[in-house]
mmCIF file of C-alpha atoms in Angstrom:
data_model
loop_
_atom_site.group_PDB
_atom_site.id
_atom_site.type_symbol
_atom_site.label_atom_id
_atom_site.label_comp_id
_atom_site.label_asym_id
_atom_site.label_seq_id
_atom_site.Cartn_x
_atom_site.Cartn_y
_atom_site.Cartn_z
ATOM 1 C CA UNK A 1377 4.605 2.537 2.581
ATOM 2 C CA UNK A 1378 5.572 -0.752 4.725
ATOM 3 C CA UNK A 1379 4.554 -4.065 4.037
ATOM 4 C CA UNK A 1380 6.526 -6.390 6.331
ATOM 5 C CA UNK A 1381 9.451 -7.320 4.013
ATOM 6 C CA UNK A 1382 12.903 -6.703 3.382
ATOM 7 C CA UNK A 1383 12.180 -4.293 0.253
ATOM 8 C CA UNK A 1384 10.068 -2.188 2.030
ATOM 9 C CA UNK A 1385 12.403 -2.186 5.423
ATOM 10 C CA UNK A 1386 15.013 -1.416 2.697
ATOM 11 C CA UNK A 1387 13.087 1.796 1.196
ATOM 12 C CA UNK A 1388 12.661 3.540 4.873
ATOM 13 C CA UNK A 1389 15.979 3.182 6.004
ATOM 14 C CA UNK A 1390 17.548 4.703 2.889
ATOM 15 C CA UNK A 1391 14.575 7.450 3.731
ATOM 16 C CA UNK A 1392 15.536 7.375 6.705
ATOM 17 C CA UNK A 1393 19.858 7.658 6.445
ATOM 18 C CA UNK A 1394 18.796 10.286 3.766
ATOM 19 C CA UNK A 1395 16.991 12.692 6.146
ATOM 20 C CA UNK A 1396 13.974 12.375 3.953
ATOM 21 C CA UNK A 1397 10.996 13.779 5.969
ATOM 22 C CA UNK A 1398 8.706 11.076 6.655
ATOM 23 C CA UNK A 1399 5.091 12.481 8.159
ATOM 24 C CA UNK A 1400 3.420 8.744 8.695
ATOM 25 C CA UNK A 1401 4.474 5.106 8.092
ATOM 26 C CA UNK A 1402 1.832 3.200 5.833
ATOM 27 C CA UNK A 1403 0.842 -0.531 5.377
ATOM 28 C CA UNK A 1404 -1.351 -1.616 2.854
ATOM 29 C CA UNK A 1405 -3.177 -4.907 4.701
ATOM 30 C CA UNK A 1406 -4.813 -6.771 2.046
ATOM 31 C CA UNK A 1407 -6.340 -9.448 4.733
ATOM 32 C CA UNK A 1408 -5.517 -12.283 2.068
ATOM 33 C CA UNK A 1409 -1.598 -12.214 4.079
ATOM 34 C CA UNK A 1410 -0.590 -13.654 7.146
ATOM 35 C CA UNK A 1411 -1.775 -12.206 10.303
ATOM 36 C CA UNK A 1412 1.501 -11.807 11.961
ATOM 37 C CA UNK A 1413 3.231 -9.779 9.470
ATOM 38 C CA UNK A 1414 0.302 -6.906 9.664
ATOM 39 C CA UNK A 1415 0.932 -7.745 13.167
ATOM 40 C CA UNK A 1416 4.930 -7.141 13.067
ATOM 41 C CA UNK A 1417 4.840 -4.413 10.955
ATOM 42 C CA UNK A 1418 1.982 -2.003 13.667
ATOM 43 C CA UNK A 1419 4.470 -3.451 16.599
ATOM 44 C CA UNK A 1420 7.927 -2.414 14.325
ATOM 45 C CA UNK A 1421 6.418 0.748 12.577
ATOM 46 C CA UNK A 1422 3.810 1.510 15.030
ATOM 47 C CA UNK A 1423 6.635 2.565 17.624
ATOM 48 C CA UNK A 1424 8.639 4.934 15.531
ATOM 49 C CA UNK A 1425 5.941 7.611 14.681
ATOM 50 C CA UNK A 1426 2.968 7.958 13.019
ATOM 51 C CA UNK A 1427 1.267 4.584 11.478
ATOM 52 C CA UNK A 1428 -1.241 4.439 9.175
ATOM 53 C CA UNK A 1429 -3.074 1.341 7.982
ATOM 54 C CA UNK A 1430 -4.841 0.934 4.397
ATOM 55 C CA UNK A 1431 -6.697 -1.942 5.405
ATOM 56 C CA UNK A 1432 -8.809 -3.707 2.656
ATOM 57 C CA UNK A 1433 -11.323 -5.095 5.120
ATOM 58 C CA UNK A 1434 -13.795 -7.547 3.592
ATOM 59 C CA UNK A 1435 -12.966 -6.449 0.074
ATOM 60 C CA UNK A 1436 -11.486 -9.447 -1.227
ATOM 61 C CA UNK A 1437 -14.741 -11.856 -0.595
ATOM 62 C CA UNK A 1438 -16.896 -9.230 -1.312
ATOM 63 C CA UNK A 1439 -15.949 -9.383 -4.728
ATOM 64 C CA UNK A 1440 -15.198 -12.916 -5.096
ATOM 65 C CA UNK A 1441 -19.131 -13.577 -3.998
ATOM 66 C CA UNK A 1442 -20.015 -11.123 -6.755
ATOM 67 C CA UNK A 1443 -17.916 -11.829 -9.479
ATOM 68 C CA UNK A 1444 -15.921 -14.724 -8.889
ATOM 69 C CA UNK A 1445 -12.330 -15.181 -8.689
ATOM 70 C CA UNK A 1446 -9.861 -12.519 -10.154
ATOM 71 C CA UNK A 1447 -8.106 -14.834 -12.099
ATOM 72 C CA UNK A 1448 -4.665 -15.013 -13.380
ATOM 73 C CA UNK A 1449 -2.831 -13.187 -16.068
ATOM 74 C CA UNK A 1450 -1.566 -9.176 -15.705
ATOM 75 C CA UNK A 1451 -5.504 -8.104 -15.906
ATOM 76 C CA UNK A 1452 -6.268 -10.302 -13.128
ATOM 77 C CA UNK A 1453 -3.318 -8.931 -10.920
ATOM 78 C CA UNK A 1454 -4.774 -5.627 -11.817
ATOM 79 C CA UNK A 1455 -8.368 -5.895 -10.407
ATOM 80 C CA UNK A 1456 -6.786 -7.301 -7.570
ATOM 81 C CA UNK A 1457 -4.206 -4.741 -6.582
ATOM 82 C CA UNK A 1458 -7.210 -1.933 -7.225
ATOM 83 C CA UNK A 1459 -9.444 -3.508 -5.246
ATOM 84 C CA UNK A 1460 -6.812 -4.654 -2.505
ATOM 85 C CA UNK A 1461 -4.162 -1.839 -2.163
ATOM 86 C CA UNK A 1462 -4.890 0.910 -4.805
ATOM 87 C CA UNK A 1463 -7.862 1.625 -3.107
ATOM 88 C CA UNK A 1464 -7.623 1.433 0.370
ATOM 89 C CA UNK A 1465 -4.384 3.787 0.270
ATOM 90 C CA UNK A 1466 -6.318 6.266 -1.503
ATOM 91 C CA UNK A 1467 -8.967 5.979 0.956
ATOM 92 C CA UNK A 1468 -6.410 6.684 3.897
ATOM 93 C CA UNK A 1469 -4.548 9.032 2.126
ATOM 94 C CA UNK A 1470 -7.934 11.045 1.602
ATOM 95 C CA UNK A 1471 -8.243 10.291 5.507
ATOM 96 C CA UNK A 1472 -4.962 11.488 6.645
ATOM 97 C CA UNK A 1473 -3.258 13.708 4.096
ATOM 98 C CA UNK A 1474 -5.640 15.415 2.493
ATOM 99 C CA UNK A 1475 -8.336 15.575 4.195
ATOM 100 C CA UNK A 1476 -10.336 15.422 1.125
ATOM 101 C CA UNK A 1477 -9.633 18.695 -0.511
ATOM 102 C CA UNK A 1478 -8.426 18.626 -4.030
ATOM 103 C CA UNK A 1479 -4.380 19.356 -4.855
ATOM 104 C CA UNK A 1480 -2.623 17.991 -1.774
ATOM 105 C CA UNK A 1481 0.343 16.498 -3.082
ATOM 106 C CA UNK A 1482 1.334 13.684 -1.418
ATOM 107 C CA UNK A 1483 4.534 10.977 -2.442
ATOM 108 C CA UNK A 1484 4.757 7.454 -1.225
ATOM 109 C CA UNK A 1485 8.082 5.226 -0.815
ATOM 110 C CA UNK A 1486 8.319 2.341 -1.162
ATOM 111 C CA UNK A 1487 10.332 -0.987 -1.604
ATOM 112 C CA UNK A 1488 9.669 -2.286 -5.170
ATOM 113 C CA UNK A 1489 11.978 -3.399 -7.053
ATOM 114 C CA UNK A 1490 13.359 -2.076 -10.313
ATOM 115 C CA UNK A 1491 12.901 -6.180 -11.976
ATOM 116 C CA UNK A 1492 9.380 -6.715 -10.593
ATOM 117 C CA UNK A 1493 8.214 -3.775 -13.333
ATOM 118 C CA UNK A 1494 7.720 -6.241 -15.885
ATOM 119 C CA UNK A 1495 6.168 -8.962 -13.939
ATOM 120 C CA UNK A 1496 4.428 -7.222 -11.483
ATOM 121 C CA UNK A 1497 3.129 -3.606 -13.190
ATOM 122 C CA UNK A 1498 2.009 -1.038 -10.600
ATOM 123 C CA UNK A 1499 -1.222 0.760 -11.603
ATOM 124 C CA UNK A 1500 -1.061 4.109 -11.141
ATOM 125 C CA UNK A 1501 -2.114 5.427 -8.054
ATOM 126 C CA UNK A 1502 -3.469 9.437 -9.399
ATOM 127 C CA UNK A 1503 -0.832 11.735 -9.021
ATOM 128 C CA UNK A 1504 0.068 10.519 -5.594
ATOM 129 C CA UNK A 1505 2.845 7.875 -6.284
ATOM 130 C CA UNK A 1506 5.384 6.915 -8.458
ATOM 131 C CA UNK A 1507 8.133 4.228 -9.026
ATOM 132 C CA UNK A 1508 11.500 5.383 -8.209
#
C-alpha cells in the first residue's frame, strides 16, 4: 500500500530489501488529495510491476450531498476512512486477488507509524490487514 509519502515508500523499500514477495502495489486514491501525488505514485510504482489503484471515485461528494460533512473527532475519522479508503481497498482486493472468492488471504503492508495509532486509529479491513 503506497500513499506517495515517505512512510509508505520506506515500508515498500524495506519489504523489497527483506525479499518479501510483492504481488502488486496498491494506491488508495481518495480524490481528496493533491492529484500530483497520485500521478507521482502511478509514475513511480507503476513502472515496478503490477499497480492497482483503489479509487474512491465520487464517494466523498456523494456522502456529503447525502448526509453532510463527516464532522470532526474519532467517529468522523472512522466514517471518512471507511468511505474513502477501506471500501475502495476491499473492492480492489476482491477484484484483483480474491476474484470474488472467500478464503483467499491477502496481507497488506503499509507505512503507518506506531505513534499514529492513538491519533489516527486504523479501523479493520477484515482479516486482510494488520498493523505491524
